[in-house]
Amino acid sequence: MGETQITSHESPSGAFAEVALNVPLHAGDRVFTFGIPQSLEPRISLGTPVRVPFGRQTSLGFVVRLAEQVDRRVRLIAAVEDRLPVLPEDLVALAWWMAGHYVCTVGEAVAAMLPPFAAALRRTKVDPVVFVQPHGPVPEASSPTGVVAHLSTDPRTVAVVGEDARFDAYAEALRWAVEGNRGAIVLVPEVSQAERMAGWVARHVRVQVALLTGHVPEQQRWDSWRRILAGEVGLVVGTRLAVFAPLPRLGLMIVDHEEDTAYKEEREPRYHARRIAEERARVCGASTLWGTPAPSLEVVHAARTGRAAIITLPPAARPAISVSDVRAEAGPLGGLFGRRLYQALARVLPRGRAIIFVPRRGYADFLLCHECGSVPRCPRCGVALTYHVERAAPSGGRSLAAARVELRCHLCNHTEPVPQVCPQCQGAHLRPHGIGTERVEQAARKLFRSAPVMRLDAEAAP
């Protein structure tokens, strides 16, 4: 069979468009070329969503490049999809970079940037998104960290290493962006962190903030996407998908906890939000700020090769920590409260407040027979039963014998009464061993009678 001759073909308008489709393609394929009908030429530009014939159906794609001629016969664009917004030029350029860097198609890169297309094409009404508003008093400005000087000069990428002090650098950089009428994106690893960070940013910078996470319903995400593109908000906080927020005048990218593995996308294309933030900042001429208490190897390499500047902030003053061996110190209740622990609590109570963390529930870890060494175990789970002593009236003066005493399994909640004699050897020397929350609570009530004592664990939680 002879080789088919590919001839030049011109569209009715003389213009062509390369369209990115979110479909699986062969290795090396990136986009498809279509002719632009003369009737659609005024409406088609870079980033325009279009409908194109693909096989026996019509597919949705985005124009990612324009051309004046091609060397093969092509089909014409069917229509412009008005229900989707135009993709900004910086995101089009980023999609091309992602296709080469992550070995994917341009269409797959575009699809990763946007909420699901189906949600935008549905005509159902959704409640408008409420942006996070500033509230509360304006926090006092901290001492300058010097981060703005680095953001304004090359390489315009800064790694801030510090614990809580890095947030001072965030606030300083965000104020610099807002005062310069620049948009800013703040990335955090988890959804719960995004909600807290949005409130923190709004409170410190005194502007409204858009929240973009995977937990926001798809149609509301589209509403936020369109309003961000329209310039209604200049600050965006979110998880890794927020790195693609279409801010018109992007000037600052902040990646908090840049070392966190949650920034890595597990589906195609498997991008890393920290790397995407750096590349998008380069495309837009923006600045990048990486914040971390423990920098990743990639950030350390970027600092050593001159690709990024690094600022190490001193840690805040921490309270003194001392270790007390209560078994070696004579306390008012033997080995339960040592002398130093008792004195420290006495200085705080009753006017102040104190928290005692006990790693185990119950009164004691287990019940032990001192004659044969056996320990009562759960007949279902096989674990040692925990010794529980609970009073009906916590503030009353009832004796230990009047309290409810039982053995309980913390896995299946099986309970049984405390035996008077050992079931194995019939010995009478049964003693509870270990320290639990109930035992510490009862000891604290005896030592600090004028201070209210509350126990908070799985049994006592409201």
CSV table of C-alpha atoms in Angstrom, one decimal, residues 23-449:
chain,number,residue,atom,x,y,z
A,23,VAL,CA,-8.7,12.1,26.3
A,24,PRO,CA,-6.0,9.4,26.4
A,25,LEU,CA,-3.5,9.9,23.5
A,26,HIS,CA,-0.6,8.1,22.0
A,27,ALA,CA,2.9,8.9,23.2
A,28,GLY,CA,4.1,12.2,21.8
A,29,ASP,CA,0.6,13.5,21.1
A,30,ARG,CA,-0.3,16.7,23.0
A,31,VAL,CA,-3.1,18.5,21.1
A,32,PHE,CA,-5.3,18.3,18.1
A,33,THR,CA,-5.6,21.0,15.3
A,34,PHE,CA,-8.9,22.3,14.1
A,35,GLY,CA,-9.9,25.0,11.6
A,36,ILE,CA,-11.7,28.1,12.9
A,37,PRO,CA,-15.0,28.9,11.1
A,38,GLN,CA,-15.3,32.4,9.9
A,39,SER,CA,-18.4,32.9,12.1
A,40,LEU,CA,-16.5,31.9,15.2
A,41,GLU,CA,-13.2,33.7,14.5
A,42,PRO,CA,-14.0,36.9,16.6
A,43,ARG,CA,-14.9,34.8,19.6
A,44,ILE,CA,-11.9,32.4,19.6
A,45,SER,CA,-8.7,33.3,21.4
A,46,LEU,CA,-6.1,31.6,23.6
A,47,GLY,CA,-7.9,29.7,26.4
A,48,THR,CA,-11.3,29.7,24.8
A,49,PRO,CA,-13.4,26.6,25.6
A,50,VAL,CA,-14.8,25.0,22.4
A,51,ARG,CA,-16.7,22.0,21.2
A,52,VAL,CA,-14.9,20.0,18.5
A,53,PRO,CA,-15.8,16.9,16.4
A,54,PHE,CA,-13.8,13.9,17.8
A,55,GLY,CA,-14.6,10.6,16.3
A,56,ARG,CA,-18.3,10.1,16.1
A,57,GLN,CA,-19.1,12.6,18.9
A,58,THR,CA,-18.4,16.1,20.0
A,59,SER,CA,-15.8,16.7,22.7
A,60,LEU,CA,-15.0,19.6,25.0
A,61,GLY,CA,-11.5,21.2,24.9
A,62,PHE,CA,-9.6,24.5,25.2
A,63,VAL,CA,-7.7,26.4,22.6
A,64,VAL,CA,-4.1,26.4,23.7
A,65,ARG,CA,-2.4,27.7,20.5
A,66,LEU,CA,-3.3,29.5,17.3
A,67,ALA,CA,-1.8,29.0,13.9
A,68,GLU,CA,-2.2,30.4,10.4
A,69,GLN,CA,-1.6,27.2,8.4
A,70,VAL,CA,-1.2,23.5,8.8
A,71,ASP,CA,0.1,20.7,6.6
A,72,ARG,CA,-2.8,18.4,6.7
A,73,ARG,CA,-6.6,18.3,6.3
A,74,VAL,CA,-8.4,19.3,9.5
A,75,ARG,CA,-12.0,19.5,10.7
A,76,LEU,CA,-13.7,22.7,11.9
A,77,ILE,CA,-14.5,23.7,15.5
A,78,ALA,CA,-18.2,23.1,16.1
A,79,ALA,CA,-19.0,25.8,18.7
A,80,VAL,CA,-17.8,27.9,21.6
A,81,GLU,CA,-18.8,26.6,25.0
A,82,ASP,CA,-20.2,29.6,26.7
A,83,ARG,CA,-20.9,27.8,30.0
A,84,LEU,CA,-17.2,27.6,30.8
A,85,PRO,CA,-14.8,30.5,31.4
A,86,VAL,CA,-11.8,31.4,29.3
A,87,LEU,CA,-8.6,29.9,30.6
A,88,PRO,CA,-6.1,32.6,31.5
A,89,GLU,CA,-2.9,32.8,29.3
A,90,ASP,CA,-0.6,32.0,32.3
A,91,LEU,CA,-2.5,28.8,33.0
A,92,VAL,CA,-2.3,27.9,29.2
A,93,ALA,CA,1.5,28.3,29.4
A,94,LEU,CA,1.6,26.3,32.6
A,95,ALA,CA,-0.4,23.5,31.0
A,96,TRP,CA,2.2,23.3,28.2
A,97,TRP,CA,5.0,23.1,30.8
A,98,MET,CA,3.2,20.4,32.8
A,99,ALA,CA,2.7,18.3,29.6
A,100,GLY,CA,6.5,18.3,29.1
A,101,HIS,CA,7.6,18.0,32.7
A,102,TYR,CA,5.1,15.4,33.9
A,103,VAL,CA,4.8,13.5,30.5
A,104,CYS,CA,1.1,14.0,30.1
A,105,THR,CA,-1.2,15.6,27.5
A,106,VAL,CA,-2.0,19.3,27.6
A,107,GLY,CA,-5.6,18.3,28.0
A,108,GLU,CA,-4.9,16.3,31.1
A,109,ALA,CA,-3.0,19.2,32.6
A,110,VAL,CA,-5.9,21.6,31.8
A,111,ALA,CA,-8.4,19.1,33.4
A,112,ALA,CA,-6.2,19.0,36.6
A,113,MET,CA,-6.4,22.8,36.8
A,114,LEU,CA,-10.2,23.1,36.7
A,115,PRO,CA,-13.1,21.7,38.7
A,116,PRO,CA,-15.0,18.9,36.9
A,117,PHE,CA,-16.5,20.1,33.7
A,118,ALA,CA,-19.8,18.4,34.3
A,119,ALA,CA,-20.5,20.5,37.3
A,120,ALA,CA,-20.1,23.7,35.2
A,121,LEU,CA,-22.4,22.4,32.5
A,122,ARG,CA,-25.3,21.6,34.8
A,123,ARG,CA,-27.9,24.4,35.0
A,124,THR,CA,-28.9,23.9,38.6
A,125,LYS,CA,-28.6,26.9,40.9
A,126,VAL,CA,-26.2,26.9,43.8
A,127,ASP,CA,-25.8,29.1,46.8
A,128,PRO,CA,-23.2,31.7,46.2
A,129,VAL,CA,-19.9,31.2,47.9
A,130,VAL,CA,-19.3,33.4,51.0
A,131,PHE,CA,-15.7,34.5,51.2
A,132,VAL,CA,-13.9,34.6,54.5
A,133,GLN,CA,-14.2,38.1,56.0
A,134,PRO,CA,-11.8,39.8,58.4
A,135,HIS,CA,-12.9,39.8,62.0
A,136,GLY,CA,-11.6,40.6,65.4
A,137,PRO,CA,-9.0,43.1,66.4
A,138,VAL,CA,-6.0,43.8,64.2
A,139,PRO,CA,-3.0,41.8,65.5
A,140,GLU,CA,0.1,43.8,66.5
A,141,ALA,CA,2.7,43.9,63.8
A,142,SER,CA,5.8,41.8,64.6
A,143,SER,CA,9.4,42.8,64.0
A,144,PRO,CA,10.4,42.8,60.3
A,145,THR,CA,11.8,39.5,59.1
A,146,GLY,CA,13.5,40.9,55.9
A,147,VAL,CA,11.4,38.7,53.6
A,148,VAL,CA,10.1,41.6,51.5
A,149,ALA,CA,13.6,42.6,50.4
A,150,HIS,CA,14.2,39.1,49.1
A,151,LEU,CA,10.8,38.9,47.3
A,152,SER,CA,11.5,42.1,45.5
A,153,THR,CA,14.9,41.1,44.0
A,154,ASP,CA,16.1,38.1,42.1
A,155,PRO,CA,15.8,35.1,42.4
A,156,ARG,CA,12.4,36.2,44.0
A,157,THR,CA,12.1,32.8,45.7
A,158,VAL,CA,12.6,32.6,49.4
A,159,ALA,CA,12.6,29.7,51.8
A,160,VAL,CA,11.7,30.7,55.4
A,161,VAL,CA,12.8,28.1,58.0
A,162,GLY,CA,11.2,28.5,61.4
A,163,GLU,CA,8.4,27.3,63.7
A,164,ASP,CA,5.8,29.9,64.6
A,165,ALA,CA,8.0,32.7,63.5
A,166,ARG,CA,7.5,31.9,59.8
A,167,PHE,CA,3.9,33.2,60.1
A,168,ASP,CA,5.4,36.7,60.8
A,169,ALA,CA,7.1,36.4,57.4
A,170,TYR,CA,3.8,35.3,55.8
A,171,ALA,CA,2.0,38.4,57.2
A,172,GLU,CA,4.7,40.7,56.1
A,173,ALA,CA,4.7,39.2,52.6
A,174,LEU,CA,0.9,39.3,52.3
A,175,ARG,CA,0.8,42.9,53.3
A,176,TRP,CA,3.4,43.7,50.7
A,177,ALA,CA,1.3,42.0,48.0
A,178,VAL,CA,-1.9,43.7,49.0
A,179,GLU,CA,-0.3,47.1,49.2
A,180,GLY,CA,1.1,46.6,45.7
A,181,ASN,CA,-2.3,45.5,44.3
A,182,ARG,CA,-0.9,42.0,43.7
A,183,GLY,CA,-2.9,38.7,44.0
A,184,ALA,CA,-1.6,36.1,46.4
A,185,ILE,CA,-2.2,32.3,46.9
A,186,VAL,CA,-1.5,30.5,50.2
A,187,LEU,CA,-1.2,26.7,50.0
A,188,VAL,CA,-1.5,24.4,53.0
A,189,PRO,CA,-1.3,20.6,53.0
A,190,GLU,CA,-4.7,19.7,54.6
A,191,VAL,CA,-8.3,20.9,54.4
A,192,SER,CA,-8.5,21.6,58.2
A,193,GLN,CA,-5.4,23.7,58.0
A,194,ALA,CA,-6.9,25.7,55.0
A,195,GLU,CA,-9.9,26.8,57.0
A,196,ARG,CA,-7.8,28.0,59.9
A,197,MET,CA,-5.3,29.7,57.6
A,198,ALA,CA,-8.0,31.5,55.7
A,199,GLY,CA,-9.3,33.0,59.0
A,200,TRP,CA,-5.7,33.9,60.0
A,201,VAL,CA,-5.0,35.6,56.6
A,202,ALA,CA,-8.2,37.6,56.7
A,203,ARG,CA,-7.5,38.8,60.2
A,204,HIS,CA,-3.9,39.8,59.6
A,205,VAL,CA,-4.3,41.4,56.2
A,206,ARG,CA,-7.8,42.8,56.6
A,207,VAL,CA,-9.2,41.7,53.2
A,208,GLN,CA,-11.7,39.0,52.2
A,209,VAL,CA,-10.2,35.6,51.3
A,210,ALA,CA,-11.5,32.8,49.0
A,211,LEU,CA,-11.2,29.2,50.2
A,212,LEU,CA,-10.5,26.5,47.6
A,213,THR,CA,-10.3,22.9,48.8
A,214,GLY,CA,-11.5,19.5,47.5
A,215,HIS,CA,-14.3,19.6,50.2
A,216,VAL,CA,-16.0,22.6,48.6
A,217,PRO,CA,-18.9,21.3,46.4
A,218,GLU,CA,-18.0,21.2,42.7
A,219,GLN,CA,-20.5,23.9,41.6
A,220,GLN,CA,-19.5,26.2,44.4
A,221,ARG,CA,-15.9,25.7,43.3
A,222,TRP,CA,-16.8,26.8,39.8
A,223,ASP,CA,-18.6,29.9,41.3
A,224,SER,CA,-15.4,30.7,43.3
A,225,TRP,CA,-13.3,30.1,40.2
A,226,ARG,CA,-15.3,32.6,38.1
A,227,ARG,CA,-15.4,35.3,40.8
A,228,ILE,CA,-11.6,34.9,41.4
A,229,LEU,CA,-11.1,35.3,37.6
A,230,ALA,CA,-13.3,38.4,37.6
A,231,GLY,CA,-11.1,40.0,40.3
A,232,GLU,CA,-13.7,40.0,43.1
A,233,VAL,CA,-11.1,38.7,45.5
A,234,GLY,CA,-7.3,39.0,45.5
A,235,LEU,CA,-6.3,36.4,48.2
A,236,VAL,CA,-6.8,32.6,47.9
A,237,VAL,CA,-6.1,30.0,50.5
A,238,GLY,CA,-6.5,26.3,49.9
A,239,THR,CA,-5.0,22.9,49.4
A,240,ARG,CA,-2.9,21.8,46.4
A,241,LEU,CA,-5.7,22.5,43.8
A,242,ALA,CA,-5.6,26.2,44.8
A,243,VAL,CA,-2.3,26.5,43.1
A,244,PHE,CA,-4.3,26.9,39.8
A,245,ALA,CA,-6.6,29.7,41.1
A,246,PRO,CA,-7.0,32.2,38.2
A,247,LEU,CA,-5.9,35.4,39.9
A,248,PRO,CA,-5.6,38.1,37.3
A,249,ARG,CA,-2.6,39.9,38.9
A,250,LEU,CA,-0.8,37.1,40.7
A,251,GLY,CA,2.2,38.4,42.6
A,252,LEU,CA,2.9,36.0,45.4
A,253,MET,CA,2.8,32.3,46.0
A,254,ILE,CA,3.1,31.0,49.6
A,255,VAL,CA,3.6,27.3,50.3
A,256,ASP,CA,3.3,26.4,54.0
A,257,HIS,CA,4.9,23.2,55.2
A,258,GLU,CA,6.4,22.8,51.8
A,259,GLU,CA,8.0,19.5,53.0
A,260,ASP,CA,4.6,17.8,53.4
A,261,THR,CA,3.9,14.9,51.1
A,262,ALA,CA,0.2,15.9,50.7
A,263,TYR,CA,1.2,18.4,48.0
A,264,LYS,CA,1.9,15.4,45.7
A,265,GLU,CA,-1.0,14.5,43.4
A,266,GLU,CA,-1.6,10.8,43.2
A,267,ARG,CA,-3.6,10.8,39.9
A,268,GLU,CA,-2.5,11.8,36.4
A,269,PRO,CA,-0.8,14.1,36.0
A,270,ARG,CA,1.1,13.5,39.2
A,271,TYR,CA,2.2,17.0,39.8
A,272,HIS,CA,3.7,18.5,43.0
A,273,ALA,CA,2.1,21.7,44.1
A,274,ARG,CA,5.4,23.2,45.4
A,275,ARG,CA,7.0,22.8,42.0
A,276,ILE,CA,3.9,24.0,40.2
A,277,ALA,CA,3.8,27.1,42.4
A,278,GLU,CA,7.5,27.9,41.5
A,279,GLU,CA,6.8,27.5,37.8
A,280,ARG,CA,3.6,29.5,37.8
A,281,ALA,CA,5.4,32.3,39.7
A,282,ARG,CA,8.1,32.3,37.0
A,283,VAL,CA,5.4,32.5,34.2
A,284,CYS,CA,3.6,35.3,35.9
A,285,GLY,CA,6.7,37.2,37.2
A,286,ALA,CA,5.5,36.6,40.8
A,287,SER,CA,7.5,35.8,43.9
A,288,THR,CA,7.5,32.5,45.8
A,289,LEU,CA,7.7,31.9,49.5
A,290,TRP,CA,8.3,28.5,50.9
A,291,GLY,CA,7.7,28.1,54.6
A,292,THR,CA,8.8,25.1,56.7
A,293,PRO,CA,10.1,24.1,60.1
A,294,ALA,CA,12.2,21.5,58.4
A,295,PRO,CA,13.1,22.1,54.8
A,296,SER,CA,12.9,19.4,52.2
A,297,LEU,CA,15.9,18.3,50.2
A,298,GLU,CA,14.6,20.0,47.1
A,299,VAL,CA,14.4,23.4,48.9
A,300,VAL,CA,17.9,22.9,50.4
A,301,HIS,CA,19.2,22.1,46.9
A,302,ALA,CA,17.5,25.2,45.5
A,303,ALA,CA,19.1,27.4,48.2
A,304,ARG,CA,22.6,25.9,47.7
A,305,THR,CA,22.4,26.3,43.9
A,306,GLY,CA,21.2,29.9,44.1
A,307,ARG,CA,17.7,29.3,42.9
A,308,ALA,CA,16.3,30.5,46.2
A,309,ALA,CA,17.3,32.6,49.1
A,310,ILE,CA,16.9,31.2,52.6
A,311,ILE,CA,16.0,32.9,55.8
A,312,THR,CA,16.3,31.1,59.1
A,313,LEU,CA,14.2,32.6,61.9
A,314,PRO,CA,15.0,32.0,65.5
A,315,PRO,CA,12.5,30.0,67.5
A,316,ALA,CA,10.3,31.7,70.1
A,317,ALA,CA,11.2,31.3,73.7
A,318,ARG,CA,9.8,28.0,75.0
A,319,PRO,CA,8.7,27.3,78.6
A,320,ALA,CA,11.2,25.4,80.7
A,321,ILE,CA,10.7,21.7,80.8
A,322,SER,CA,11.9,19.5,83.7
A,323,VAL,CA,11.7,15.7,84.2
A,324,SER,CA,10.6,14.5,87.6
A,325,ASP,CA,11.0,10.9,88.7
A,326,VAL,CA,8.0,10.7,91.0
A,327,ARG,CA,9.1,7.3,92.3
A,328,ALA,CA,12.3,8.7,93.6
A,329,GLU,CA,10.7,11.8,95.2
A,330,ALA,CA,8.8,11.7,98.4
A,331,GLY,CA,5.3,13.1,97.7
A,332,PRO,CA,2.1,13.5,99.7
A,333,LEU,CA,0.7,10.3,98.1
A,334,GLY,CA,3.7,8.2,97.7
A,335,GLY,CA,4.7,7.6,94.1
A,336,LEU,CA,1.6,9.1,92.4
A,337,PHE,CA,2.5,12.8,92.8
A,338,GLY,CA,6.2,13.6,93.4
A,339,ARG,CA,7.4,16.5,95.5
A,340,ARG,CA,8.2,18.8,92.6
A,341,LEU,CA,5.0,18.1,90.7
A,342,TYR,CA,2.9,18.7,93.9
A,343,GLN,CA,4.7,22.0,94.6
A,344,ALA,CA,4.2,23.2,91.0
A,345,LEU,CA,0.5,22.4,91.2
A,346,ALA,CA,0.2,24.0,94.6
A,347,ARG,CA,1.6,27.3,93.1
A,348,VAL,CA,-0.9,27.3,90.3
A,349,LEU,CA,-4.1,26.2,92.1
A,350,PRO,CA,-6.7,27.2,93.0
A,351,ARG,CA,-6.5,30.6,91.2
A,352,GLY,CA,-4.9,29.3,88.0
A,353,ARG,CA,-5.5,26.2,85.9
A,354,ALA,CA,-3.5,23.1,85.2
A,355,ILE,CA,-3.7,20.1,82.8
A,356,ILE,CA,-2.4,16.7,83.8
A,357,PHE,CA,-2.1,14.3,80.9
A,358,VAL,CA,-2.4,10.6,81.7
A,359,PRO,CA,-1.9,8.2,78.8
A,360,ARG,CA,-4.3,5.5,80.1
A,361,ARG,CA,-8.0,5.4,81.0
A,362,GLY,CA,-9.5,3.7,84.0
A,363,TYR,CA,-8.2,3.5,87.6
A,364,ALA,CA,-5.4,1.0,86.9
A,365,ASP,CA,-4.1,-0.9,83.9
A,366,PHE,CA,-4.9,-4.4,85.2
A,367,LEU,CA,-5.7,-6.5,88.2
A,368,LEU,CA,-2.8,-8.9,89.2
A,369,CYS,CA,-2.9,-11.9,91.5
A,370,HIS,CA,0.2,-11.8,93.7
A,371,GLU,CA,0.1,-15.5,94.4
A,372,CYS,CA,0.0,-17.0,90.9
A,373,GLY,CA,0.7,-13.9,88.7
A,374,SER,CA,-2.5,-14.3,86.5
A,375,VAL,CA,-4.3,-11.3,85.1
A,376,PRO,CA,-8.1,-11.3,84.2
A,377,ARG,CA,-8.5,-11.1,80.4
A,378,CYS,CA,-11.4,-10.4,78.1
A,379,PRO,CA,-13.0,-13.6,76.9
A,380,ARG,CA,-13.6,-12.1,73.4
A,381,CYS,CA,-10.4,-10.1,72.7
A,382,GLY,CA,-7.9,-11.7,75.0
A,383,VAL,CA,-6.5,-8.4,76.2
A,384,ALA,CA,-6.0,-7.5,79.9
A,385,LEU,CA,-9.2,-6.0,81.5
A,386,THR,CA,-8.8,-2.5,82.8
A,387,TYR,CA,-9.6,-1.8,86.4
A,388,HIS,CA,-12.3,0.9,86.7
A,389,VAL,CA,-13.4,2.8,89.9
A,390,GLU,CA,-16.1,5.4,89.3
A,391,ARG,CA,-17.9,7.4,91.9
A,392,ALA,CA,-21.6,8.3,91.6
A,393,ALA,CA,-21.0,11.8,93.0
A,394,PRO,CA,-17.5,13.1,92.0
A,395,SER,CA,-17.4,15.8,94.7
A,396,GLY,CA,-18.9,13.6,97.5
A,397,GLY,CA,-17.2,11.9,100.3
A,398,ARG,CA,-18.1,8.3,99.5
A,399,SER,CA,-15.5,5.7,100.2
A,400,LEU,CA,-13.8,3.5,97.7
A,401,ALA,CA,-16.0,0.5,98.7
A,402,ALA,CA,-19.2,2.5,97.9
A,403,ALA,CA,-17.9,3.4,94.4
A,404,ARG,CA,-18.7,1.2,91.4
A,405,VAL,CA,-15.8,-1.1,90.7
A,406,GLU,CA,-15.5,-3.3,87.6
A,407,LEU,CA,-13.2,-4.7,85.0
A,408,ARG,CA,-13.7,-3.4,81.5
A,409,CYS,CA,-12.3,-4.3,78.0
A,410,HIS,CA,-11.5,-1.1,76.0
A,411,LEU,CA,-11.8,-2.9,72.7
A,412,CYS,CA,-15.3,-4.5,72.9
A,413,ASN,CA,-16.6,-2.9,76.0
A,414,HIS,CA,-17.1,-6.2,77.8
A,415,THR,CA,-17.5,-5.7,81.6
A,416,GLU,CA,-17.4,-8.0,84.5
A,417,PRO,CA,-17.3,-7.6,88.3
A,418,VAL,CA,-14.0,-7.6,90.2
A,419,PRO,CA,-13.4,-11.1,91.6
A,420,GLN,CA,-12.9,-11.4,95.4
A,421,VAL,CA,-10.5,-14.3,94.9
A,422,CYS,CA,-8.3,-15.3,91.9
A,423,PRO,CA,-10.2,-17.5,89.4
A,424,GLN,CA,-7.0,-19.5,88.8
A,425,CYS,CA,-5.6,-20.3,92.2
A,426,GLN,CA,-8.3,-19.0,94.6
A,427,GLY,CA,-5.8,-16.7,96.2
A,428,ALA,CA,-7.0,-13.5,97.9
A,429,HIS,CA,-4.0,-11.2,97.1
A,430,LEU,CA,-5.5,-9.4,94.1
A,431,ARG,CA,-4.1,-5.8,93.6
A,432,PRO,CA,-4.6,-3.2,90.8
A,433,HIS,CA,-1.4,-2.1,89.1
A,434,GLY,CA,-0.8,1.0,87.0
A,435,ILE,CA,-2.0,4.6,86.9
A,436,GLY,CA,-5.1,5.7,85.0
A,437,THR,CA,-7.1,8.9,84.7
A,438,GLU,CA,-9.6,7.9,87.4
A,439,ARG,CA,-6.9,7.2,90.0
A,440,VAL,CA,-5.2,10.6,89.2
A,441,GLU,CA,-8.6,12.4,89.5
A,442,GLN,CA,-9.3,10.9,92.9
A,443,ALA,CA,-5.8,11.7,94.2
A,444,ALA,CA,-6.1,15.3,92.9
A,445,ARG,CA,-9.4,15.8,94.7
A,446,LYS,CA,-7.8,14.7,98.0
A,447,LEU,CA,-4.8,17.0,97.6
A,448,PHE,CA,-6.5,20.1,96.2
A,449,ARG,CA,-9.9,20.2,97.9
